[in-house]
PDB file of C-alpha atoms and ligand atoms in Angstrom:
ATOM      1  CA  UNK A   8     -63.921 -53.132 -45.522  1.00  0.00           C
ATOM      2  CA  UNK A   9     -61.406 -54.742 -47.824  1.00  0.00           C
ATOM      3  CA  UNK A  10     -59.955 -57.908 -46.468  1.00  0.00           C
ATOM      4  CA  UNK A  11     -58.112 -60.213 -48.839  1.00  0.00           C
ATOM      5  CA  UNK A  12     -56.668 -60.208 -52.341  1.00  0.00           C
ATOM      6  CA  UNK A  13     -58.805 -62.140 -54.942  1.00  0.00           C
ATOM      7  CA  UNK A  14     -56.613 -61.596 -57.879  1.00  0.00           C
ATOM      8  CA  UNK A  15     -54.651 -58.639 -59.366  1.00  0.00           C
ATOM      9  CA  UNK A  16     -55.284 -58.550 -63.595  1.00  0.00           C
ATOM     10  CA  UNK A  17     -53.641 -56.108 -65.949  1.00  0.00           C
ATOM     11  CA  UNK A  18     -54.912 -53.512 -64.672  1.00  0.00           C
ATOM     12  CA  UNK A  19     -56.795 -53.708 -61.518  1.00  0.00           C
ATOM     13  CA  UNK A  20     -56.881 -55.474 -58.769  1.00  0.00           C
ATOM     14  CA  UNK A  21     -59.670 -57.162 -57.097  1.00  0.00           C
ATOM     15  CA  UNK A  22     -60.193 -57.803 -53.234  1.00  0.00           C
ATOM     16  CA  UNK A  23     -63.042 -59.108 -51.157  1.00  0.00           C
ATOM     17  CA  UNK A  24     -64.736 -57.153 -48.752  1.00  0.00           C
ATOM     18  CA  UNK A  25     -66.451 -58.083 -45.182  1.00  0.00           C
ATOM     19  CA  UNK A  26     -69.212 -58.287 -47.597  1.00  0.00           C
ATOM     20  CA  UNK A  27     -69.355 -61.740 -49.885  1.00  0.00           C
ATOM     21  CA  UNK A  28     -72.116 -59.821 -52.289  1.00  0.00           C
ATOM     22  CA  UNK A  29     -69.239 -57.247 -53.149  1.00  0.00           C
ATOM     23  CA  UNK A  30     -65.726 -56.731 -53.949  1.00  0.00           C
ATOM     24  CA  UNK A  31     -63.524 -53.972 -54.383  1.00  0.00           C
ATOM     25  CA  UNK A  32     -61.862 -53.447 -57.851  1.00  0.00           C
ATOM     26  CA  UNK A  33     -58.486 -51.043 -57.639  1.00  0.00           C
ATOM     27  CA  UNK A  34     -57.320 -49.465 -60.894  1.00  0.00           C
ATOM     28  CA  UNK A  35     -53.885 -49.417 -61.015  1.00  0.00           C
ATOM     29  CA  UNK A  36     -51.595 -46.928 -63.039  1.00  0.00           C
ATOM     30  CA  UNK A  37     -49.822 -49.989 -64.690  1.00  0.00           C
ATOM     31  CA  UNK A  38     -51.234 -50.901 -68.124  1.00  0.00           C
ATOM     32  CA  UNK A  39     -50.319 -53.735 -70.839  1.00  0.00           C
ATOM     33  CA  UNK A  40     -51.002 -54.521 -74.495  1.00  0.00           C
ATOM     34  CA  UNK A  41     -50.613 -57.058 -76.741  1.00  0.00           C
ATOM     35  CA  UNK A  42     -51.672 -59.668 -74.377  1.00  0.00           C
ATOM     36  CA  UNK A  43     -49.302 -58.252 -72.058  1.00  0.00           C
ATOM     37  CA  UNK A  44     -46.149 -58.353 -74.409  1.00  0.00           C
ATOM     38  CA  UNK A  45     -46.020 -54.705 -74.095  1.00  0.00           C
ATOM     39  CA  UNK A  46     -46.199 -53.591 -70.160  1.00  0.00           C
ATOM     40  CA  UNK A  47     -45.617 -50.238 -68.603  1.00  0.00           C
ATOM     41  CA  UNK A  48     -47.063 -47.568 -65.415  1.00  0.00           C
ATOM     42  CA  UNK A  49     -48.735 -44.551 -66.562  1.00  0.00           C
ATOM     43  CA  UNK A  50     -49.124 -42.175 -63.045  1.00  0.00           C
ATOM     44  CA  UNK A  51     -53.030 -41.251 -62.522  1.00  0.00           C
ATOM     45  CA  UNK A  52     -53.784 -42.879 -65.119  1.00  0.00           C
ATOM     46  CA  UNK A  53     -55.524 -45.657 -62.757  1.00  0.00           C
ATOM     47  CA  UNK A  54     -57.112 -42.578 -61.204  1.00  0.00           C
ATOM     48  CA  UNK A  55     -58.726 -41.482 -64.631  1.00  0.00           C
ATOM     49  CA  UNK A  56     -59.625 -44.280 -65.516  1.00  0.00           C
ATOM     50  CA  UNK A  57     -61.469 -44.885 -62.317  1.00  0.00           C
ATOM     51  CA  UNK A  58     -63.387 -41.786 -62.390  1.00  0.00           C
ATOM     52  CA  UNK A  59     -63.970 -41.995 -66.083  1.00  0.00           C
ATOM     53  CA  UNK A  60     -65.484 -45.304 -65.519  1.00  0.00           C
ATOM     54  CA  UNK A  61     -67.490 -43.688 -62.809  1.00  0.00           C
ATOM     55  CA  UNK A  62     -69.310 -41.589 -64.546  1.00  0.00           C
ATOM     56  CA  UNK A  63     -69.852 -43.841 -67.576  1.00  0.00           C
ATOM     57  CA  UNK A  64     -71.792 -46.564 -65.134  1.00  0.00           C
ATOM     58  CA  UNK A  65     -73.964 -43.760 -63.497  1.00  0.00           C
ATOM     59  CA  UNK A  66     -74.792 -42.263 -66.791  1.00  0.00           C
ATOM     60  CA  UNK A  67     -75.975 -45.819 -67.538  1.00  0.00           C
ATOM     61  CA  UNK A  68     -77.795 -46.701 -64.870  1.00  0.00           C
ATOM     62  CA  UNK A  69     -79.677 -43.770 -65.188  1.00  0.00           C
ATOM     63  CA  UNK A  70     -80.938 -44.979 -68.586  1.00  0.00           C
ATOM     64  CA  UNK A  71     -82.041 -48.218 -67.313  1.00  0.00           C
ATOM     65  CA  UNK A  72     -78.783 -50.706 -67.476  1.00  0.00           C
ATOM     66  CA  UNK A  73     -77.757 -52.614 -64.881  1.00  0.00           C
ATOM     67  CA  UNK A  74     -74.164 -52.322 -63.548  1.00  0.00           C
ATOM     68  CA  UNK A  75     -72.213 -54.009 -60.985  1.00  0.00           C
ATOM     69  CA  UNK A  76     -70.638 -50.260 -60.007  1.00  0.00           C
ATOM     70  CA  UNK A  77     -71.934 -49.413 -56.474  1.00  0.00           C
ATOM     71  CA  UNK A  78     -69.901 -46.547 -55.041  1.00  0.00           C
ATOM     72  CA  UNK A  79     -66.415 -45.165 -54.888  1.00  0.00           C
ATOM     73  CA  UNK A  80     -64.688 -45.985 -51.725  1.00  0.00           C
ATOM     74  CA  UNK A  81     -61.558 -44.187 -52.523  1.00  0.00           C
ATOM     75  CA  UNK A  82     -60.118 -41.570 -56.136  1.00  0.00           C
ATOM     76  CA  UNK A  83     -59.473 -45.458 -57.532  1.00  0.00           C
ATOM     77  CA  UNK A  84     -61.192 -48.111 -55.385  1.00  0.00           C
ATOM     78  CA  UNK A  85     -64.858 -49.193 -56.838  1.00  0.00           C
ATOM     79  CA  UNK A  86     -66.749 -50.974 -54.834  1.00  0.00           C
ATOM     80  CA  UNK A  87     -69.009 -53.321 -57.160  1.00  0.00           C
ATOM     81  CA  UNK A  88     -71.271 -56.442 -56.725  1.00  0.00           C
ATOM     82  CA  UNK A  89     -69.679 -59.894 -56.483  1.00  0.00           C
ATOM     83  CA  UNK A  90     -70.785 -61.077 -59.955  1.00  0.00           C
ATOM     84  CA  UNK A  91     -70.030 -64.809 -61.744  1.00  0.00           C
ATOM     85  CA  UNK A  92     -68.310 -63.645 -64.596  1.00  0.00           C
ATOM     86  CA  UNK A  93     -69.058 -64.823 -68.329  1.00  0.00           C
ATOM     87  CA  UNK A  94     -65.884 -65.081 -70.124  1.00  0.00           C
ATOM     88  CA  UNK A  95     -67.335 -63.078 -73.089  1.00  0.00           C
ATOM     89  CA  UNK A  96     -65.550 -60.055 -74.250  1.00  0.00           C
ATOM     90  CA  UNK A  97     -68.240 -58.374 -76.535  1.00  0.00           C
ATOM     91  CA  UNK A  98     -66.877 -55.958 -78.641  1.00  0.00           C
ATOM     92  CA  UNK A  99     -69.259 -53.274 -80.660  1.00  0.00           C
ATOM     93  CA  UNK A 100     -67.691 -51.853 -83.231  1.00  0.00           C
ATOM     94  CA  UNK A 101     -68.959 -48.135 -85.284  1.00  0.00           C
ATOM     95  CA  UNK A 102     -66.117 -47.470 -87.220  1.00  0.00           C
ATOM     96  CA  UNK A 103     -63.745 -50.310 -88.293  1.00  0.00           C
ATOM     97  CA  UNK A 104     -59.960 -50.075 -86.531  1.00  0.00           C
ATOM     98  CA  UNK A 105     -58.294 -51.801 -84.797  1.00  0.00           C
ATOM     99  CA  UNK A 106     -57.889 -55.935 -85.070  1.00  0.00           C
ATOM    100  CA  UNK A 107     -60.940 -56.224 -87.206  1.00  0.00           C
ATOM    101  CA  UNK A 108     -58.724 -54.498 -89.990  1.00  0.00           C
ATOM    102  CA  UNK A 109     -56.065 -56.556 -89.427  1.00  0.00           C
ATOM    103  CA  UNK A 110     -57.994 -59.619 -89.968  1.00  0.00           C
ATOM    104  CA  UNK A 111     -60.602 -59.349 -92.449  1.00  0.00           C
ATOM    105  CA  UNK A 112     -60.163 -56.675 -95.290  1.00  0.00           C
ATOM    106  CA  UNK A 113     -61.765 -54.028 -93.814  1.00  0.00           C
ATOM    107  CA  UNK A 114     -60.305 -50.487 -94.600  1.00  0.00           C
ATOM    108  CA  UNK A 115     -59.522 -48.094 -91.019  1.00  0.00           C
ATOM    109  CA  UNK A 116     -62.485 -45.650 -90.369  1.00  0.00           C
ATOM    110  CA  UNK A 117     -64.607 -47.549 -92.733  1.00  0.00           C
ATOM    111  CA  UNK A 118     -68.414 -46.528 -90.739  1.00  0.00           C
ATOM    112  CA  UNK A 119     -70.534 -48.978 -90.184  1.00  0.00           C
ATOM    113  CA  UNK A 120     -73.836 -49.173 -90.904  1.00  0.00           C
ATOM    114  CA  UNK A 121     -75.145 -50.763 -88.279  1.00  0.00           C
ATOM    115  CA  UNK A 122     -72.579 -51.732 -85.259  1.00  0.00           C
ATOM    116  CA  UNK A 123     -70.847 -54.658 -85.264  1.00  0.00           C
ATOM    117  CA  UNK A 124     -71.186 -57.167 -82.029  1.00  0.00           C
ATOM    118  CA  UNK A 125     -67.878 -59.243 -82.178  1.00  0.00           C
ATOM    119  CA  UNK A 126     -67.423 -61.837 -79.544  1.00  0.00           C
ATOM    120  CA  UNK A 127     -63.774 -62.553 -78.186  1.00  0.00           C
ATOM    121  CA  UNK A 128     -63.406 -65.469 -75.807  1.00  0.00           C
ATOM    122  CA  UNK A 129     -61.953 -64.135 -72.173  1.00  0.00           C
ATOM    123  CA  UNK A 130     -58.484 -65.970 -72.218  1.00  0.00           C
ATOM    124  CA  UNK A 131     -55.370 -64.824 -72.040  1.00  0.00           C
ATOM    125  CA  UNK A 132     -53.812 -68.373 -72.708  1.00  0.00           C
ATOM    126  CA  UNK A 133     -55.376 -68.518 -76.095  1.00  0.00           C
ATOM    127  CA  UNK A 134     -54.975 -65.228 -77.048  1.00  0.00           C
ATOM    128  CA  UNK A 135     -58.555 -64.014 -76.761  1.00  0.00           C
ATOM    129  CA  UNK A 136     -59.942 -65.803 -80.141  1.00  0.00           C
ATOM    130  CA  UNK A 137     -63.329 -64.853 -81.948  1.00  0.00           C
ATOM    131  CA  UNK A 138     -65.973 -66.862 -81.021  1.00  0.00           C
ATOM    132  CA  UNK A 139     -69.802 -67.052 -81.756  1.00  0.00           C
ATOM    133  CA  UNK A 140     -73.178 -68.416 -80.052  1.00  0.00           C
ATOM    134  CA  UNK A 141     -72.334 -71.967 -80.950  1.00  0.00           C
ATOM    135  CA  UNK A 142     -68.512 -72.425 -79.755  1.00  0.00           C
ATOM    136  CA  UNK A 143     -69.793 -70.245 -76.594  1.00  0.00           C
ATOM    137  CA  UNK A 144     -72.577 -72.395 -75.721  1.00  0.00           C
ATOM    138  CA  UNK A 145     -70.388 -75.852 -76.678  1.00  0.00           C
ATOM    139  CA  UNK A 146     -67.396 -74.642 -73.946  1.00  0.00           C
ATOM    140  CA  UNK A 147     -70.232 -74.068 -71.385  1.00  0.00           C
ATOM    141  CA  UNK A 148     -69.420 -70.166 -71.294  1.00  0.00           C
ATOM    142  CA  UNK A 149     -73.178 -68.950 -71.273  1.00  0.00           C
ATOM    143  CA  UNK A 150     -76.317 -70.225 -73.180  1.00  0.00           C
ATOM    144  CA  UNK A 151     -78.277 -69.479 -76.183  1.00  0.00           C
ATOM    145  CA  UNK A 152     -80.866 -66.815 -74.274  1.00  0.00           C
ATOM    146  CA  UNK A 153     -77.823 -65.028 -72.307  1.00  0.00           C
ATOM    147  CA  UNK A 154     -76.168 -64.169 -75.450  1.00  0.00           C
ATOM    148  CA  UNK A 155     -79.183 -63.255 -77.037  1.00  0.00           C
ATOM    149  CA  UNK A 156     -79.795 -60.849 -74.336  1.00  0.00           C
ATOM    150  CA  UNK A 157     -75.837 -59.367 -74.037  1.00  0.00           C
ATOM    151  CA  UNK A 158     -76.200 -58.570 -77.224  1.00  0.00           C
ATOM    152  CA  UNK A 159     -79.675 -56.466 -76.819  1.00  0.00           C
ATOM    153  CA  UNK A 160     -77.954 -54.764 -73.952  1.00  0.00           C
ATOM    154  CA  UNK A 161     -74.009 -54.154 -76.025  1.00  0.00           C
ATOM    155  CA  UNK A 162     -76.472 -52.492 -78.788  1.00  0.00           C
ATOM    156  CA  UNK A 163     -78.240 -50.647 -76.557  1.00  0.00           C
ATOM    157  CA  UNK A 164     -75.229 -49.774 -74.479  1.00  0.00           C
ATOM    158  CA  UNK A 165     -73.389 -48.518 -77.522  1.00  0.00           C
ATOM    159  CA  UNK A 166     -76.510 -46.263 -78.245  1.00  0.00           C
ATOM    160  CA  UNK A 167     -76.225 -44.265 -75.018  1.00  0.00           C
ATOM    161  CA  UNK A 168     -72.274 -44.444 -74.936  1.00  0.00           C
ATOM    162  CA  UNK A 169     -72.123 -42.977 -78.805  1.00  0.00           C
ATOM    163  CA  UNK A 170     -74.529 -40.300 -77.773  1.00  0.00           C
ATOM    164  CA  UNK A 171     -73.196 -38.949 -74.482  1.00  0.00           C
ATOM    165  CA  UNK A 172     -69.528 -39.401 -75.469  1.00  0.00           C
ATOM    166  CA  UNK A 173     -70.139 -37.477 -79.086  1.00  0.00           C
ATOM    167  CA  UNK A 174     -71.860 -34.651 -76.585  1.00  0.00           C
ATOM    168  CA  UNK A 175     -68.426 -34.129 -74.718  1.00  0.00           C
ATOM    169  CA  UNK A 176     -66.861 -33.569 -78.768  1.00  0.00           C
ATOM    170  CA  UNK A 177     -65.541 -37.829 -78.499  1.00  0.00           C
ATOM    171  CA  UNK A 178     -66.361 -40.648 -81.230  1.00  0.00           C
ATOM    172  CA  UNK A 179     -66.791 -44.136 -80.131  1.00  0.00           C
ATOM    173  CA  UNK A 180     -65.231 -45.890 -82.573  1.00  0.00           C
ATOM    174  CA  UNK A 181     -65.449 -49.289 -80.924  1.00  0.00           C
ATOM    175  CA  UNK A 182     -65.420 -50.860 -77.171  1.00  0.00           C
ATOM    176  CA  UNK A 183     -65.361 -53.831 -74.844  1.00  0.00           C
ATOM    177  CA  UNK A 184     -67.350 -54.568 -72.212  1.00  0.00           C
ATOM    178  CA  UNK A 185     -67.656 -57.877 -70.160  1.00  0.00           C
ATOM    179  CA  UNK A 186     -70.999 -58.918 -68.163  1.00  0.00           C
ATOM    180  CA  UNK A 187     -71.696 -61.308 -65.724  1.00  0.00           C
ATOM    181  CA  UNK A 188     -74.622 -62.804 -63.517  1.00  0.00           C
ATOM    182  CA  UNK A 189     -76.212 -62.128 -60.645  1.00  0.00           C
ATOM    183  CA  UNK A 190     -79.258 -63.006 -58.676  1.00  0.00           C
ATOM    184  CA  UNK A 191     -80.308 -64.737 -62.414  1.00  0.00           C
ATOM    185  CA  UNK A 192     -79.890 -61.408 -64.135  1.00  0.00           C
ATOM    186  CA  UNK A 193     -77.125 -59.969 -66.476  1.00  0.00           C
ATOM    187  CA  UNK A 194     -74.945 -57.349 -65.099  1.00  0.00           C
ATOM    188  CA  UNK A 195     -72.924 -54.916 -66.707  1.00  0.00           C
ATOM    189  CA  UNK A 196     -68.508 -55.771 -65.553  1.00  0.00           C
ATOM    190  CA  UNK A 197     -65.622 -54.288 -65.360  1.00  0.00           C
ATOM    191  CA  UNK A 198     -64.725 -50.971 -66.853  1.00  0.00           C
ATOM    192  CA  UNK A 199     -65.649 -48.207 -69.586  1.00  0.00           C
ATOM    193  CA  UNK A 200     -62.306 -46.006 -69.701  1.00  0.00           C
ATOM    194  CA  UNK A 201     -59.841 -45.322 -72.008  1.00  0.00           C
ATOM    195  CA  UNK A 202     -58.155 -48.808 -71.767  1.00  0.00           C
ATOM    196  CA  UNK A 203     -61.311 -50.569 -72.979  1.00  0.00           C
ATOM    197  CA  UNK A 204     -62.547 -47.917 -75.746  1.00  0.00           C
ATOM    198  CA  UNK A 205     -61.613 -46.300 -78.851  1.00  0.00           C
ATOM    199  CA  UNK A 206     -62.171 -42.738 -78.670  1.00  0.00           C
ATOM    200  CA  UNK A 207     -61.637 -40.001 -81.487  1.00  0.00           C
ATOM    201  CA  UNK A 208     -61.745 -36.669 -81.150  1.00  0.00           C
ATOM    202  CA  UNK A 209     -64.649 -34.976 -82.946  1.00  0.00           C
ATOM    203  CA  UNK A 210     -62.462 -32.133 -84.474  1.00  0.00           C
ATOM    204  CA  UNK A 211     -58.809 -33.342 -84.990  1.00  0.00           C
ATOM    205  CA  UNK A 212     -59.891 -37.724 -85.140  1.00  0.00           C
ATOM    206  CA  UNK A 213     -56.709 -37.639 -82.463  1.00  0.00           C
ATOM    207  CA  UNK A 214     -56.732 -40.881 -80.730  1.00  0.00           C
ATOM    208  CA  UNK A 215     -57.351 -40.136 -77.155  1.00  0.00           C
ATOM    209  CA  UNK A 216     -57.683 -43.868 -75.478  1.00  0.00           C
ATOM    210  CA  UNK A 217     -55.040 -46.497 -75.106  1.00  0.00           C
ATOM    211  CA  UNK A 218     -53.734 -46.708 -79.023  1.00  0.00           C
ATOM    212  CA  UNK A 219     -51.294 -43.976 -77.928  1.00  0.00           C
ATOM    213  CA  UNK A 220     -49.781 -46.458 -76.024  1.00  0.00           C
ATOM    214  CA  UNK A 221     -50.465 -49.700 -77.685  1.00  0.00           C
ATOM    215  CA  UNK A 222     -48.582 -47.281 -81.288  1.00  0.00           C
ATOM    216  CA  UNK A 223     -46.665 -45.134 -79.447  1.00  0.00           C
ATOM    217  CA  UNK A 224     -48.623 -42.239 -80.575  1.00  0.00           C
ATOM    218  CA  UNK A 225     -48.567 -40.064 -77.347  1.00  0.00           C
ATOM    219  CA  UNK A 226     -48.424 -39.515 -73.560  1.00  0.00           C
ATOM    220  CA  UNK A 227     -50.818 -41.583 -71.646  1.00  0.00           C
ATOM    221  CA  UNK A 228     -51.237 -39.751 -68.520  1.00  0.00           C
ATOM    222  CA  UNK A 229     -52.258 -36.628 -70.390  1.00  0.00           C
ATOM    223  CA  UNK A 230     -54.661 -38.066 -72.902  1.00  0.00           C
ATOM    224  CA  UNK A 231     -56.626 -40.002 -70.163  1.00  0.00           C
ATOM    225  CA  UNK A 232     -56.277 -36.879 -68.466  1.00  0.00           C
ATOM    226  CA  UNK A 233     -57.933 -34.969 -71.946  1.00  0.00           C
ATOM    227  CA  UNK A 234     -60.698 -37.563 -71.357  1.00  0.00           C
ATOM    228  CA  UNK A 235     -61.670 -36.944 -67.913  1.00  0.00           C
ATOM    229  CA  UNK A 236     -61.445 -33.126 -68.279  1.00  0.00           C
ATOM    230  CA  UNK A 237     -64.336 -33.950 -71.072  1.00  0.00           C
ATOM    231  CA  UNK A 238     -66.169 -36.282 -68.933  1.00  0.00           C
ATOM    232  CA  UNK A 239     -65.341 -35.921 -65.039  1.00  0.00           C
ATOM    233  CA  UNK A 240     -65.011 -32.171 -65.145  1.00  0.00           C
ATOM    234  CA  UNK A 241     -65.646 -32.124 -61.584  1.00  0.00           C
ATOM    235  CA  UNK A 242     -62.374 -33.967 -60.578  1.00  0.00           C
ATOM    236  CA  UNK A 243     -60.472 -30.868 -61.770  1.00  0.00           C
TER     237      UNK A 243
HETATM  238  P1  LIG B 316     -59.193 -54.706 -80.953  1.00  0.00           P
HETATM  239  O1  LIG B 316     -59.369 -53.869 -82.166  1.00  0.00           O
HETATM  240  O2  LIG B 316     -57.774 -54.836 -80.517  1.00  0.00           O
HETATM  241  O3  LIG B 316     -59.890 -56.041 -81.096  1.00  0.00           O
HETATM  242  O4  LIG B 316     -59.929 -53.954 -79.769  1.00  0.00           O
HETATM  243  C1  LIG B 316     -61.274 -53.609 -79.841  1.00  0.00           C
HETATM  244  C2  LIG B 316     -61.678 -52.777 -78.618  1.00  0.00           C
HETATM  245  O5  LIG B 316     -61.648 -53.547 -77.447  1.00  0.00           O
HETATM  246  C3  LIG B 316     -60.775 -51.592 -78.357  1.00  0.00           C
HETATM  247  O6  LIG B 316     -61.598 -50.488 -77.983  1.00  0.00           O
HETATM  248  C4  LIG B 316     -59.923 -51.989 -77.208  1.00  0.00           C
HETATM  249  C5  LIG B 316     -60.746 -52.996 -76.484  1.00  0.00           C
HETATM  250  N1  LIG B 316     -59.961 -54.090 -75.939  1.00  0.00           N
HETATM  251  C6  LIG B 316     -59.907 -54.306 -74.574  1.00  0.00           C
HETATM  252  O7  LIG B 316     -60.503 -53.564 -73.810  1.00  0.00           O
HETATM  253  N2  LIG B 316     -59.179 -55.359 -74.111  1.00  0.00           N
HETATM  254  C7  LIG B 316     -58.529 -56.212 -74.922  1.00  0.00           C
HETATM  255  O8  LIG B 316     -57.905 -57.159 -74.429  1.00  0.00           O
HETATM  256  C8  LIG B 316     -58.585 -55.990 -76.338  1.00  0.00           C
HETATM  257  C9  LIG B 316     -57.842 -56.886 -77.282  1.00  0.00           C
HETATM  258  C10 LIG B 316     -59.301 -54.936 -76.780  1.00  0.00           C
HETATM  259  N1  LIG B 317     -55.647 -55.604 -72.698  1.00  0.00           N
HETATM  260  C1  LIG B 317     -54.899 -56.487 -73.532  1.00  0.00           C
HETATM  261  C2  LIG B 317     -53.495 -56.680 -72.997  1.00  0.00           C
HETATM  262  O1  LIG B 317     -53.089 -56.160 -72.045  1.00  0.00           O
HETATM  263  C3  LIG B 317     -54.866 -56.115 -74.978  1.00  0.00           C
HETATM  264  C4  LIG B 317     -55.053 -54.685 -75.397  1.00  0.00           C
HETATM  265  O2  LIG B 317     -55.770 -53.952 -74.776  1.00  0.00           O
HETATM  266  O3  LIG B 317     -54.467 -54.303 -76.434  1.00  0.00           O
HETATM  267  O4  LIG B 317     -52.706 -57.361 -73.488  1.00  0.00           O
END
């Protein structure tokens, strides 16, 4: 099934399969913030994050969004289709925290009222800058009617995220996702765990997502773990 390594990221890695249509993405327990200044290993927290991810891409599909999530192949081994990646990180946002605080004079918790779509540019070596339609479509990322229609589907993917998470007692306070293309059509990349959202508890506001590592602000392993009691109930 898995044959060579493609690449290893932050945190997953990425192998080919006997199959050039699909790959295999491993999450790994190590994690990283600040553009990797800040590095460490969390233990199952790869394994949450796996399962949490899971779940999130079969609720989704179920409502009608395309994913590239195929089937598990192992407790952290995804098997997903080969996609050509856009080098888009869209970003909706529900409640403001986070960098968009930090860079515009926005207060933290401050709800929106409407989301807001921010696109980063995928790139480590320039330290993932904003960018819009125009600079997007100059570098060649994607064009005009692409973006048009990521956007459609982040809006409409924050709908049914906001939704099902607030059922299992969890704001969305904001989120990344990353798309790419396949057979002409945009698919849904990547992950939906606690690395890539913001997540509030209903009750307490607690962080429970990757701020507790990025501030300092708790144990990783057993707030990813909090999560995936909530949403993967079934692993337990
Ligand atoms: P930010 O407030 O740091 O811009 O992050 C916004 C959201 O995007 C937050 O839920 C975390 C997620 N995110 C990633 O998944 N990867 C990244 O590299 C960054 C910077 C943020
Ligand atoms: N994922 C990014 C990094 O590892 C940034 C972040 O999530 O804060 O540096």
């Amino acid at each position: 099934m898995k044959t060579k390594e493609l690449y290893s990221g932050k945190a997953k890695t990425i192998y080919r399969t006997d199959n050039p249509e699909q790959m295999i993405a491993d999450f790994r327990d190590s994690l990283t913030a600040f553009d990797g200044k800040k590095k460490s290993e969390a233990s199952k927290k790869g394994y949450y994050n796996a399962q949490i991810s899971r779940k999130l891409f079969e609720m989704l599909e179920a409502e009608g969004i395309r994913t590239h999530y195929i089937d598990m192949v192992s407790d952290t081994e995804m098997l997903v289709d080969a996609l050509e990646i856009i080098l888009i990180e869209v970003i909706p946002r529900n409640i403001a925290a986070g960098s968009i605080t930090r860079t515009y004079p926005i207060k933290e918790g401050t709800r929106f009222e409407k989301p807001v779509i921010v696109l980063d540019y995928k790139s480590d070596e320039h330290g993932d800058p904003m960018l819009n339609e125009d600079i997007a479509v100059t570098m060649g990322i994607a064009t005009y009617e692409e973006i048009a229609h990521i956007r459609e589907m982040a809006l409409k993917i924050n709908a049914l995220l906001t939704d099902y998470l607030y059922s299992k007692d969890l704001i969305l306070v904001d989120f990344k996702l990353e798309f790419g293309r396949k057979d002409g059509e945009i698919v849904l990349a990547d992950e939906i765990s606690c690395d890539t959202c913001r997540l509030w508890d209903k009750t307490t506001g607690k962080s429970l997502d990757k701020d507790v590592f990025r501030f300092g602000g708790g144990d990783v392993t057993s707030t990813y773990e909090e999560v995936a009691r909530r949403l993967v109930p079934e692993i337990f």
